[in-house]
Coordinates of C-alpha atoms in Angstrom, one line a residue:
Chain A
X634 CA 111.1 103.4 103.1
X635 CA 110.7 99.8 104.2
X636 CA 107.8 98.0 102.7
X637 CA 106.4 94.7 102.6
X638 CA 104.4 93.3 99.7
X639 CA 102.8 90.1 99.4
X640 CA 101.2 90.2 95.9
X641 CA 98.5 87.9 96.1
X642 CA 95.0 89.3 98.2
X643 CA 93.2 85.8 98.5
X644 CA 94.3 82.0 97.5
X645 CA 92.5 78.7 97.2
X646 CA 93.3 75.8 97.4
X647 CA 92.4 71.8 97.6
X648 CA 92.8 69.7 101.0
X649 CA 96.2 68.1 100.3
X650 CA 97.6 70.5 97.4
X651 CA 101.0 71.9 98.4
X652 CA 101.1 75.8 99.2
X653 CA 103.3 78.7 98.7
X654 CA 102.3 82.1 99.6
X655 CA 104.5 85.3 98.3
X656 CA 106.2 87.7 100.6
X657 CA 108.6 90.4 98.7
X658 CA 110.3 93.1 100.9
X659 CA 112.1 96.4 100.6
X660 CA 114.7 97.2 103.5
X661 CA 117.8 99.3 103.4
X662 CA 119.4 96.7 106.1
X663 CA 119.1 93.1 106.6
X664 CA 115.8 92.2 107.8
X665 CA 114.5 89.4 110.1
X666 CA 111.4 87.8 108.7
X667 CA 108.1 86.5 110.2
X668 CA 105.1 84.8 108.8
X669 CA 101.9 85.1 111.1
X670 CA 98.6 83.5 111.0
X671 CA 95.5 84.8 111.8
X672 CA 91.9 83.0 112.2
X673 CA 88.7 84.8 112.3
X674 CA 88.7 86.6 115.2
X675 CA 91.9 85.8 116.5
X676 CA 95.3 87.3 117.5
X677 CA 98.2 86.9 115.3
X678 CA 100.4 83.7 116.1
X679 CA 103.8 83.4 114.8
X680 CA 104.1 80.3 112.4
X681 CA 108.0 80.7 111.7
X682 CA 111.0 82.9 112.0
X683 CA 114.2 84.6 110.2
X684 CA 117.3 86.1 112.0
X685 CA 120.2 84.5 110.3
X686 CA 122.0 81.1 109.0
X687 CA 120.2 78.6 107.1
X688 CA 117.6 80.1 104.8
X689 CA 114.7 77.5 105.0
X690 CA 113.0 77.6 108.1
X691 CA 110.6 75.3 109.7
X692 CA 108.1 76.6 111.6
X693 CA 104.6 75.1 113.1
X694 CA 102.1 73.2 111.7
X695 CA 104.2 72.0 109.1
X696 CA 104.6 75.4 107.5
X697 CA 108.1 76.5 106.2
X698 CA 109.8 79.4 104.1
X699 CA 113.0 80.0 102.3
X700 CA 114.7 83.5 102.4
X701 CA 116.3 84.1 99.5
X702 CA 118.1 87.2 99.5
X703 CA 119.0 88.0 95.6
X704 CA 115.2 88.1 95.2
X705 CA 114.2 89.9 98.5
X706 CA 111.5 87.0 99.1
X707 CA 110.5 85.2 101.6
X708 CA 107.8 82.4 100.5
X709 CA 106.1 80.5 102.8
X710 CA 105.2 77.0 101.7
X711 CA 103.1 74.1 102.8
X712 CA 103.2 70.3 100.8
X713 CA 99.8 69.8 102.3
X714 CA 97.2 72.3 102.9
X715 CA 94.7 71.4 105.8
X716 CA 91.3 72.8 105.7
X717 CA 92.3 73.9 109.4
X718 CA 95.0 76.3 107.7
X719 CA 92.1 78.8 105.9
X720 CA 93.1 82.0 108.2
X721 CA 94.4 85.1 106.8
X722 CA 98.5 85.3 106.1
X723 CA 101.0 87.9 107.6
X724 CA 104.8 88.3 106.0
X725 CA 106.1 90.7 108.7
X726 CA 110.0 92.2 108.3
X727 CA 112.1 94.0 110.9
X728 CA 115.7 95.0 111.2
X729 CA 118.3 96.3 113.5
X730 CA 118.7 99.6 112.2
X731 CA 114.5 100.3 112.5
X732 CA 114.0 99.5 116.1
X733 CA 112.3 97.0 117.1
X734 CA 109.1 97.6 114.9
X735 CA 107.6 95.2 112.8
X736 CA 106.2 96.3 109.0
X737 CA 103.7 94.1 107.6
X738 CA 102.6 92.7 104.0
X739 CA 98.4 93.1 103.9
X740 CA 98.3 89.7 104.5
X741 CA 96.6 86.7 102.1
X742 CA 94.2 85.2 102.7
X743 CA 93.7 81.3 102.1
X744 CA 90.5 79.6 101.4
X745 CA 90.8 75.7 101.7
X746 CA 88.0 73.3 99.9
X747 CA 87.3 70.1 100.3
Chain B
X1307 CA 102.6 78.3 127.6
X1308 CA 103.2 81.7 128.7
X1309 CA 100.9 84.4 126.1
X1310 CA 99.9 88.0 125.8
X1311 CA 96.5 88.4 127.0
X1312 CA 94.3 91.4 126.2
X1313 CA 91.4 93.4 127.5
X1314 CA 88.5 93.8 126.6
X1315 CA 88.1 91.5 123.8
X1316 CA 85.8 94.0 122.6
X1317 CA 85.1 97.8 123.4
X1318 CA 82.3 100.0 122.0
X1319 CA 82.8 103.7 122.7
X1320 CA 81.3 107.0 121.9
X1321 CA 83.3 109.7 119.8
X1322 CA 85.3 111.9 122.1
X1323 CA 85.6 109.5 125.0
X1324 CA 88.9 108.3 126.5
X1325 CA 89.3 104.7 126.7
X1326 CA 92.0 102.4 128.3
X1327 CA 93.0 99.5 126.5
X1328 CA 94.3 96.4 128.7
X1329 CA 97.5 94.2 127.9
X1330 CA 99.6 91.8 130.4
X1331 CA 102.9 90.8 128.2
X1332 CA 104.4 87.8 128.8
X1333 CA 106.4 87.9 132.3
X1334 CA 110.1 87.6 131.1
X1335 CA 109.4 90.0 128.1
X1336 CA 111.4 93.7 128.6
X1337 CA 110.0 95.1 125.3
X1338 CA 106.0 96.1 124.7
X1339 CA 104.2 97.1 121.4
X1340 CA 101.4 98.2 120.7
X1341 CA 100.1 97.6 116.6
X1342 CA 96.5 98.5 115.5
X1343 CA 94.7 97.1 112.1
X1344 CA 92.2 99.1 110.8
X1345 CA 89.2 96.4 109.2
X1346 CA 90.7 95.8 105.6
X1347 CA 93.8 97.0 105.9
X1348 CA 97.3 96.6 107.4
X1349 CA 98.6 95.8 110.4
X1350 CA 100.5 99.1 111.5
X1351 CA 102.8 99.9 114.4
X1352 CA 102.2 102.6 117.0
X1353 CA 104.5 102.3 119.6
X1354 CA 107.0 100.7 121.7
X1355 CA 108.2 100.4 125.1
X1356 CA 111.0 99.7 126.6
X1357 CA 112.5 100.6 130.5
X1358 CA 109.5 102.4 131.3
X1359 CA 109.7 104.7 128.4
X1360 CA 108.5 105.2 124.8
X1361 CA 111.8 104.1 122.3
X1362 CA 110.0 104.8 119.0
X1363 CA 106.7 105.9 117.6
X1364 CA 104.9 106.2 114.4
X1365 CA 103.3 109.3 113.2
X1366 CA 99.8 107.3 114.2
X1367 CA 100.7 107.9 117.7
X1368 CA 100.0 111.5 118.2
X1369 CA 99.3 113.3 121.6
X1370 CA 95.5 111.3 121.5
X1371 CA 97.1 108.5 122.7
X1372 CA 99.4 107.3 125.3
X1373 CA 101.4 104.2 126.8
X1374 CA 102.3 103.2 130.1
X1375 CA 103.1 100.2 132.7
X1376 CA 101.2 101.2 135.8
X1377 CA 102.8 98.2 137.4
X1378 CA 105.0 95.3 137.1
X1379 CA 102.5 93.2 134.9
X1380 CA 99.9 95.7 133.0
X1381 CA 100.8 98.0 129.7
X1382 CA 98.1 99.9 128.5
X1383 CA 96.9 102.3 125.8
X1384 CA 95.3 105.0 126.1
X1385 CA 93.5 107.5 123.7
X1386 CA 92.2 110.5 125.2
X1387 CA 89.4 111.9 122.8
X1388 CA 88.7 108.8 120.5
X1389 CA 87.3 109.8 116.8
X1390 CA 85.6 107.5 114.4
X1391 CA 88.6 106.6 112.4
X1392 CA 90.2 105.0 115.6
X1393 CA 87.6 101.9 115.2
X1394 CA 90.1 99.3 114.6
X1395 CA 91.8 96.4 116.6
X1396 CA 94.2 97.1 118.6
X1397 CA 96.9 94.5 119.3
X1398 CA 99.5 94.1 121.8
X1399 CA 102.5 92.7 121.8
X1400 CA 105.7 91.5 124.0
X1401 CA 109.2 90.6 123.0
X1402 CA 111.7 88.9 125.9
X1403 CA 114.9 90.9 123.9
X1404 CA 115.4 93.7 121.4
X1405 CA 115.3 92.1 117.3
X1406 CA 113.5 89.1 118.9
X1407 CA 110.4 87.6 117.7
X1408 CA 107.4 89.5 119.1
X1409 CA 104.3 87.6 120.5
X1410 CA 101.1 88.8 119.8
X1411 CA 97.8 89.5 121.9
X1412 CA 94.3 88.5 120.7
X1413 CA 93.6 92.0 120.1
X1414 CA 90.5 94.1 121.7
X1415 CA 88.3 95.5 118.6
X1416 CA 87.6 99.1 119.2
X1417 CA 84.7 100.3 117.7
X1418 CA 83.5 104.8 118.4
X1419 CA 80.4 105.2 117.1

């Protein structure tokens, strides 16, 4: 079955340390990846994306994350953590052969101090 | 910039009660979701929608519950006799083409008491 683990429950961090949060997965096929943020209270809004080619992505707010295939990971990383950035991190996975669904990681979530 | 948008933000209902949850995907989007997150864990799939009919389903989705676009803009969920261990948040979600990035809703938190 496909699964989705992402190892580490909560992380803190300084204003202005760098970032990496973990994302492993387990899929039969090759999977598209996803990272998603969610703040207190708020929907889930997709930081950065994975179909295919080069495997470090950009995504918004400065975020990016490197697919790395031999490993099944798919770390997202930030050189500079914001205090905006505390919210509560989804690694999603999908792939052709599932459908369209989407399985998530249980999410980390990221305490920032100042 | 074109978004998912979801009501109620927030529904309190009592056990056994249908309820209708609200979703308007974005306009060009052909493919509809529905995901729930039940407080502290997961966020899981339920459903999805394509051409005006269910193309998969989890084993969550059982005969409580229901999908459909009543129109050309609205997708909704419903659950026929809610139980206590549907509390959760419900999210919707829209995606323009099949294996495309899905956009998410804000969610409407479902609470049976």
């Amino acid at each position: 079955a496909q699964s989705v683990t992402q190892p580490d429950i909560h992380i803190t961090v300084s204003e202005g340390a760098s970032l990496e949060l973990r994302c492993n997965y387990s899929y039969g096929a090759t999977p598209y990846l996803f990272w998603y943020v969610q703040s207190p209270g708020q929907g889930l809004q997709l930081l950065l994306k994975y179909f295919s080619g080069d495997t470090l992505v950009q995504g918004i707010k400065g975020f990016e994350a490197e697919f790395k295939r031999s490993q099944s990971s798919f770390n997202l990383r930030k050189p500079s953590v914001h205090w905006s950035d505390a919210a509560e991190y989804f690694c999603a996975v999908g792939a052709r052969e599932y459908g369209n669904k989407l399985v998530f990681g249980a999410g980390t979530i990221l305490r920032v101090k100042s | 910039e074109p978004e998912v948008t979801q009501t109620p933000s927030h529904q309190v209902t009592q056990m056994g009660q249908e309820v209708i949850l609200r979703c308007v995907p974005i306009s060009n989007h052909l493919y509809f979701y529905w995901y729930r997150q039940i407080l502290g864990q997961k966020v899981e799939f339920l459903v999805s929608f394509y051409n005006n009919e269910i193309s998969e389903k989890s084993e969550i989705f059982d005969d409580q519950f229901s999908v459909e676009r009543p129109d050309g803009s609205n997708f909704t969920l419903k659950i026929r006799s809610t139980k206590l261990e549907d509390s959760a948040m419900y999210f919707c979600a829209s995606s323009q083409l099949e294996n495309t990035e899905a956009f998410f809703g804000q969610g409407t938190r479902l609470t049976v008491v």
